[in-house]
PDB file of C-alpha atoms and ligand atoms in Angstrom:
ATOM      1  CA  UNK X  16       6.269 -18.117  -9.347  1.00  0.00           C
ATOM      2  CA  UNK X  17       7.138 -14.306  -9.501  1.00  0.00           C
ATOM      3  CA  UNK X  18       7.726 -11.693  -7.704  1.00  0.00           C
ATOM      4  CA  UNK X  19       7.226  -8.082  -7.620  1.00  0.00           C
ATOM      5  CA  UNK X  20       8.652  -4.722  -5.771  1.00  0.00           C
ATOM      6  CA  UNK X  21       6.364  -1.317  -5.261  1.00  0.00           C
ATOM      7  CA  UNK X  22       7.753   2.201  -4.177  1.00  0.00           C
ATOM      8  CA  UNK X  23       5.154   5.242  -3.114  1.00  0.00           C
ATOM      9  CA  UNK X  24       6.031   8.126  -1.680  1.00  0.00           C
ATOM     10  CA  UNK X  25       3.715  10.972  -0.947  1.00  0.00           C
ATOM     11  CA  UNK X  26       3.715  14.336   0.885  1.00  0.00           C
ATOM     12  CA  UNK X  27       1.565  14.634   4.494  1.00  0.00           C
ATOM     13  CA  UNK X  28      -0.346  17.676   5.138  1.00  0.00           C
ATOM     14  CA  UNK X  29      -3.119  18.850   7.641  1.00  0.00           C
ATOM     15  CA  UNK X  30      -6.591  18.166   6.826  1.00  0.00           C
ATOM     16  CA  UNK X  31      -6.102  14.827   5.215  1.00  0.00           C
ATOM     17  CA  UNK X  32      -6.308  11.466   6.194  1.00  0.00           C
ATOM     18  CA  UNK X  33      -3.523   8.982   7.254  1.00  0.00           C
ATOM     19  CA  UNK X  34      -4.684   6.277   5.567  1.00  0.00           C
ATOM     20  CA  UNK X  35      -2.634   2.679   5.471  1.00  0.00           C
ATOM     21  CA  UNK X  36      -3.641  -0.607   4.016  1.00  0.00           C
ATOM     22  CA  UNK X  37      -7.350   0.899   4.374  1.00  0.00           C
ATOM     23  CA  UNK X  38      -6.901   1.846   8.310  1.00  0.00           C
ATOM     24  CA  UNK X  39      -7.663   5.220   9.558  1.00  0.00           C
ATOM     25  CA  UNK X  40      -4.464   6.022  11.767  1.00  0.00           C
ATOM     26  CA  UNK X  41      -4.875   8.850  14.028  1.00  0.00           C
ATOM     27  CA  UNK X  42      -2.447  11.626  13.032  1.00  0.00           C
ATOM     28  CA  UNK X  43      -2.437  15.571  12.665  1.00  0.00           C
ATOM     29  CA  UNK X  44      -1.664  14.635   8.836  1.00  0.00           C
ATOM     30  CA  UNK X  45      -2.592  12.523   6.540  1.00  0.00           C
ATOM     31  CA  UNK X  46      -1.474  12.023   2.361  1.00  0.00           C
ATOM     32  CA  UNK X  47      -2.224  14.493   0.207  1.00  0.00           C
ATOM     33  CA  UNK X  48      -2.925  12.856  -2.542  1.00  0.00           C
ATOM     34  CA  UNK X  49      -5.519  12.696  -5.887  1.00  0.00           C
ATOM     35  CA  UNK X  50      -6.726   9.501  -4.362  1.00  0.00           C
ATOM     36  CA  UNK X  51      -7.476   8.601  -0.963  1.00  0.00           C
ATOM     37  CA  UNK X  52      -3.301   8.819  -0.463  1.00  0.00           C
ATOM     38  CA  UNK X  53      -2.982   5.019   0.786  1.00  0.00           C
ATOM     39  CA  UNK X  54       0.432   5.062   0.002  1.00  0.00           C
ATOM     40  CA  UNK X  55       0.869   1.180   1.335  1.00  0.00           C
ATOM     41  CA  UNK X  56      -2.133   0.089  -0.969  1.00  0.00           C
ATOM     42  CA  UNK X  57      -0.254   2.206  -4.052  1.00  0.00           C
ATOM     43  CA  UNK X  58       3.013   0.161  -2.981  1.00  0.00           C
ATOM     44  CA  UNK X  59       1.265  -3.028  -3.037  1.00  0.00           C
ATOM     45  CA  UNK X  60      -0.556  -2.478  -5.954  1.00  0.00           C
ATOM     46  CA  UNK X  61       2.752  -2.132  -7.833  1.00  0.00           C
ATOM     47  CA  UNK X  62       4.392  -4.866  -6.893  1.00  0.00           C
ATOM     48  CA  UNK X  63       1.578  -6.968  -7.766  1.00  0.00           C
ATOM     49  CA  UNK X  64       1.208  -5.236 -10.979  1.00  0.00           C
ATOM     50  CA  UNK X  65       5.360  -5.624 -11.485  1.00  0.00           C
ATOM     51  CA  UNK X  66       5.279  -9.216 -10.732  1.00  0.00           C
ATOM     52  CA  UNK X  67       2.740  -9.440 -13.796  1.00  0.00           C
ATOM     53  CA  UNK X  68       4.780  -7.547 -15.689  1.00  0.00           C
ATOM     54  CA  UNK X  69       1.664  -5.223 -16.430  1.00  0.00           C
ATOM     55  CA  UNK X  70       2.743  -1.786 -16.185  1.00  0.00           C
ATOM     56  CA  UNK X  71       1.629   0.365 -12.946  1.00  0.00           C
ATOM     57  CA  UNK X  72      -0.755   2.395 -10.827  1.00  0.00           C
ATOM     58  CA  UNK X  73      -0.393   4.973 -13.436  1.00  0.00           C
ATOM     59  CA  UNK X  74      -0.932   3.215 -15.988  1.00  0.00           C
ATOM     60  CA  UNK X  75      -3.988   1.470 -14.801  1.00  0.00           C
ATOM     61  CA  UNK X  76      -5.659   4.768 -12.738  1.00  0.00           C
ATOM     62  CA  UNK X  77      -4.101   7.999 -13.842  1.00  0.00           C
ATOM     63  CA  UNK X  78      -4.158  10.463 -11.716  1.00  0.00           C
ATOM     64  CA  UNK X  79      -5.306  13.131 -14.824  1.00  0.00           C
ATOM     65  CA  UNK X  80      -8.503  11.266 -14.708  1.00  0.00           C
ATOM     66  CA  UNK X  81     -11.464  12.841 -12.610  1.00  0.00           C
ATOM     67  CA  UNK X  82     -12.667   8.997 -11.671  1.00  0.00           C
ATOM     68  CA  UNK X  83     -10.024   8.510  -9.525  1.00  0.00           C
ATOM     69  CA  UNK X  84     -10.320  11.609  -7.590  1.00  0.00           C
ATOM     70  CA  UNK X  85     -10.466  10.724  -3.824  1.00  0.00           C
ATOM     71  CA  UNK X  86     -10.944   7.050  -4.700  1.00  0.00           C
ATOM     72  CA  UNK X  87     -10.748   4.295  -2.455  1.00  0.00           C
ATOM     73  CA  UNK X  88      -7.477   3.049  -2.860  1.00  0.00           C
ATOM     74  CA  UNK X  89      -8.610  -0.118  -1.544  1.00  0.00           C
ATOM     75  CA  UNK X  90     -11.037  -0.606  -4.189  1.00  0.00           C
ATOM     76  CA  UNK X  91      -8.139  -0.079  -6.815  1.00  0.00           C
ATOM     77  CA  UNK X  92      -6.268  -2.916  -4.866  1.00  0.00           C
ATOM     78  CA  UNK X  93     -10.036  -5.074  -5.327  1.00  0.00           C
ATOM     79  CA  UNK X  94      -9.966  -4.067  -9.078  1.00  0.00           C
ATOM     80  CA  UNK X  95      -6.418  -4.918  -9.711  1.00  0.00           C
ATOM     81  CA  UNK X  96      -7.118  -8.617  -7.536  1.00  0.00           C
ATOM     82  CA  UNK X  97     -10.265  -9.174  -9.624  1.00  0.00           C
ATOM     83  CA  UNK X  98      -9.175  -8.325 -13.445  1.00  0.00           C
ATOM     84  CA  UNK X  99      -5.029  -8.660 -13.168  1.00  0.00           C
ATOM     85  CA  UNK X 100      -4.248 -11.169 -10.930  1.00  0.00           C
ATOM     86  CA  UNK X 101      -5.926 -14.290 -12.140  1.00  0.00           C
ATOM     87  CA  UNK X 102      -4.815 -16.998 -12.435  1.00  0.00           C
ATOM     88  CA  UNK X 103      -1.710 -15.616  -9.812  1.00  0.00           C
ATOM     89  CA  UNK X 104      -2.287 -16.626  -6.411  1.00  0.00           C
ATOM     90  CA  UNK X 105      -0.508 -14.617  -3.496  1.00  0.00           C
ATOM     91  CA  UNK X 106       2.131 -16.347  -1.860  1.00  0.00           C
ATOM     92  CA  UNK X 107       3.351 -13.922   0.673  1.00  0.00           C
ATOM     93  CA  UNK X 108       3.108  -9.902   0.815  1.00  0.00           C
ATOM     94  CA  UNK X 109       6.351  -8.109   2.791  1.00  0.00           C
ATOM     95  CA  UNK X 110       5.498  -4.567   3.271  1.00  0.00           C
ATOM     96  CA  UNK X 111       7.774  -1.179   4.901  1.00  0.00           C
ATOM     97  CA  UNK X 112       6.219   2.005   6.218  1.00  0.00           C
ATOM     98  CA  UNK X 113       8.939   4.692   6.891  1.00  0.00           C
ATOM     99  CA  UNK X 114       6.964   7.633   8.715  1.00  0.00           C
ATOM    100  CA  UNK X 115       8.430   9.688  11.280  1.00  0.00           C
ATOM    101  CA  UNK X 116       5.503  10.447  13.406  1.00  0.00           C
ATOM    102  CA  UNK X 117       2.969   9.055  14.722  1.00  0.00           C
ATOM    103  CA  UNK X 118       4.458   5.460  15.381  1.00  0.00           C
ATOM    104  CA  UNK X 119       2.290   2.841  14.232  1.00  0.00           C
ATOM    105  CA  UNK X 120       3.468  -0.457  15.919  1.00  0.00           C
ATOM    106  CA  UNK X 121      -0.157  -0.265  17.955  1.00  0.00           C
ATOM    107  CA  UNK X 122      -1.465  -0.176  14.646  1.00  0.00           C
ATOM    108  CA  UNK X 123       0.539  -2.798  12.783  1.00  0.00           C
ATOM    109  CA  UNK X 124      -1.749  -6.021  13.212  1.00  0.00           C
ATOM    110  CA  UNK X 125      -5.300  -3.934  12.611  1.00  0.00           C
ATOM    111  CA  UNK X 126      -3.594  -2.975   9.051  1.00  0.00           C
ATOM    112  CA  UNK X 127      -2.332  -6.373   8.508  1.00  0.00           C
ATOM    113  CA  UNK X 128      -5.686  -8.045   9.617  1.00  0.00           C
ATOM    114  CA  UNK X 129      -7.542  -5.539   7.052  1.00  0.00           C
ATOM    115  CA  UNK X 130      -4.621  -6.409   3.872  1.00  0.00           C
ATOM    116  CA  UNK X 131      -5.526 -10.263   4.941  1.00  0.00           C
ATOM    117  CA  UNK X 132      -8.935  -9.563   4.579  1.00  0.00           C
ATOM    118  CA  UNK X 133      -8.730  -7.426   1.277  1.00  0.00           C
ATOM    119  CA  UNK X 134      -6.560  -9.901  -0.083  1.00  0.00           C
ATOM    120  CA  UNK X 135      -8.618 -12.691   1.198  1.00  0.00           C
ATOM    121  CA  UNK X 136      -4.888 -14.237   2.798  1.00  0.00           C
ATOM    122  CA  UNK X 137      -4.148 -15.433   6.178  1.00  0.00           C
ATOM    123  CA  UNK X 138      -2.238 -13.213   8.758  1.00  0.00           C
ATOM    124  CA  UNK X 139       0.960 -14.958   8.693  1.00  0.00           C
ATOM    125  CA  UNK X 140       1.555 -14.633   4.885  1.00  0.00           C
ATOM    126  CA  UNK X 141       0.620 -10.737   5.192  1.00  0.00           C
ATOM    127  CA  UNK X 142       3.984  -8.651   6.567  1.00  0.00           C
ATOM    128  CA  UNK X 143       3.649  -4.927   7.937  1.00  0.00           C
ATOM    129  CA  UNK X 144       7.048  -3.341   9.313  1.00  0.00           C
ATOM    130  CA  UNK X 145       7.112   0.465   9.889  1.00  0.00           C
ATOM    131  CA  UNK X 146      10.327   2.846  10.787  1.00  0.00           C
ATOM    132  CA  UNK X 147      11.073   6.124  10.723  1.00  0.00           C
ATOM    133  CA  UNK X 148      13.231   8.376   9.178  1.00  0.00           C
ATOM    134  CA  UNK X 149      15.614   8.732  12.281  1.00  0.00           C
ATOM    135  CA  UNK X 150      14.616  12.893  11.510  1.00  0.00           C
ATOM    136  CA  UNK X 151      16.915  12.998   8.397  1.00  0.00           C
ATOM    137  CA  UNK X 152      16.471  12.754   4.989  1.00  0.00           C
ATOM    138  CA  UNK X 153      14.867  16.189   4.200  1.00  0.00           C
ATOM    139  CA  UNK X 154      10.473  16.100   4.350  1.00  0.00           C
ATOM    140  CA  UNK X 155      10.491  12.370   5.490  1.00  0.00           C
ATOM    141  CA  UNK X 156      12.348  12.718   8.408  1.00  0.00           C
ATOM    142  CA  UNK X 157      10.492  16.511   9.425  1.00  0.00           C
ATOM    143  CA  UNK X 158       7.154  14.341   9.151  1.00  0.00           C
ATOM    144  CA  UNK X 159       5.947  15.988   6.311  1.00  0.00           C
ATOM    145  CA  UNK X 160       6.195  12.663   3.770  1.00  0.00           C
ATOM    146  CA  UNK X 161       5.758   9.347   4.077  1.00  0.00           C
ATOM    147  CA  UNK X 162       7.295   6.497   1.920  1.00  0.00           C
ATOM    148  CA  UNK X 163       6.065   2.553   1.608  1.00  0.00           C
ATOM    149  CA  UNK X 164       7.464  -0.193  -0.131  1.00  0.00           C
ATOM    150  CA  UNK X 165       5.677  -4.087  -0.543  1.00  0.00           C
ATOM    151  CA  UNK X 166       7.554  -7.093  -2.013  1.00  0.00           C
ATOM    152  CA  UNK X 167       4.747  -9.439  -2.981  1.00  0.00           C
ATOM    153  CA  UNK X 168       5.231 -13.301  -4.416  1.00  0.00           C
ATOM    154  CA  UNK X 169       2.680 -14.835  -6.319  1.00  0.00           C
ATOM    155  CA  UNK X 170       2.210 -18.548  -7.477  1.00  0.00           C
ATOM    156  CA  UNK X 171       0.072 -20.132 -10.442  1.00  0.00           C
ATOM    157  CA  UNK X 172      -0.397 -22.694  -8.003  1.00  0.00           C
ATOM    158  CA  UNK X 173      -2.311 -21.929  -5.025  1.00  0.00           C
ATOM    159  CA  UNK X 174      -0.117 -22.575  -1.659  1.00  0.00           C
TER     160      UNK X 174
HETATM  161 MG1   MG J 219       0.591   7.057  -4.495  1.00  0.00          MG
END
């Protein structure tokens, strides 16, 4: 077994997205970003690709490179799960959104049903906690950021 920790942070401005774990949230912003912004999919991504020891997201997709430009996040996750993973198995995936507004606990289980799907896991091995900034810490806390961060295990042996 190993395990792996991700860390994304990005800023939120008008005319973008919110995008998380491939779920359109409604929100007045959204990531601004050279991809698609999903900053839970970047976390994710990261701690699967630090569990493997194989770099990270910016290693594998820089952001220089015009291919990535408003890329599907979720099809970087796909890529990553298809060519990296092998022969890892997830375990479990333990996720944090910190976002001041909006709050996304009506939104929790439609972005863990979509990572179970994506990651072709069942619900209760797929975590999704979100909290906000209590309205401190600088651009998190005025709304105008948002931070995730995934803890992901993974197994040679399927579990
Ligand atoms: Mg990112």
């Amino acid at each position: 077994m190993r395990v792996g920790t991700g860390w994304d942070v990005h800023r939120l401005g008008t005319g973008r997205k919110l995008i998380l774990g491939g779920v359109v949230i409604p929100s007045e912003k959204g990531e601004i970003a050279h991809s698609d912004g999903d900053v839970l999919i970047h976390a994710i991504i990261d701690a699967l690709l630090g569990a493997l020891a194989k770099g990270d997201i910016g290693s594998h997709f820089p952001d220089s490179d015009p291919c990535y430009k408003d890329i599907s996040s979720t099809h970087l996750l796909k890529l990553v799960l298809e060519q990296d993973l092998p022969p890892y198995h997830i375990v479990n995936l333990d996720t944090t959104i910190i976002l001041q507004r909006p709050k996304l606990r009506e939104h929790i289980d439609a972005i863990r049903a979509n990572l179970a799907q994506v990651l072709q896991l069942e619900m209760h091995r797929v975590s999704v906690k979100a909290k906000t900034a209590e309205t401190i810490l600088g651009e998190l806390g005025s709304g105008d950021a948002i931070i995730a961060q995934a803890s992901v295990l993974i197994s040679e042996i399927p579990c």
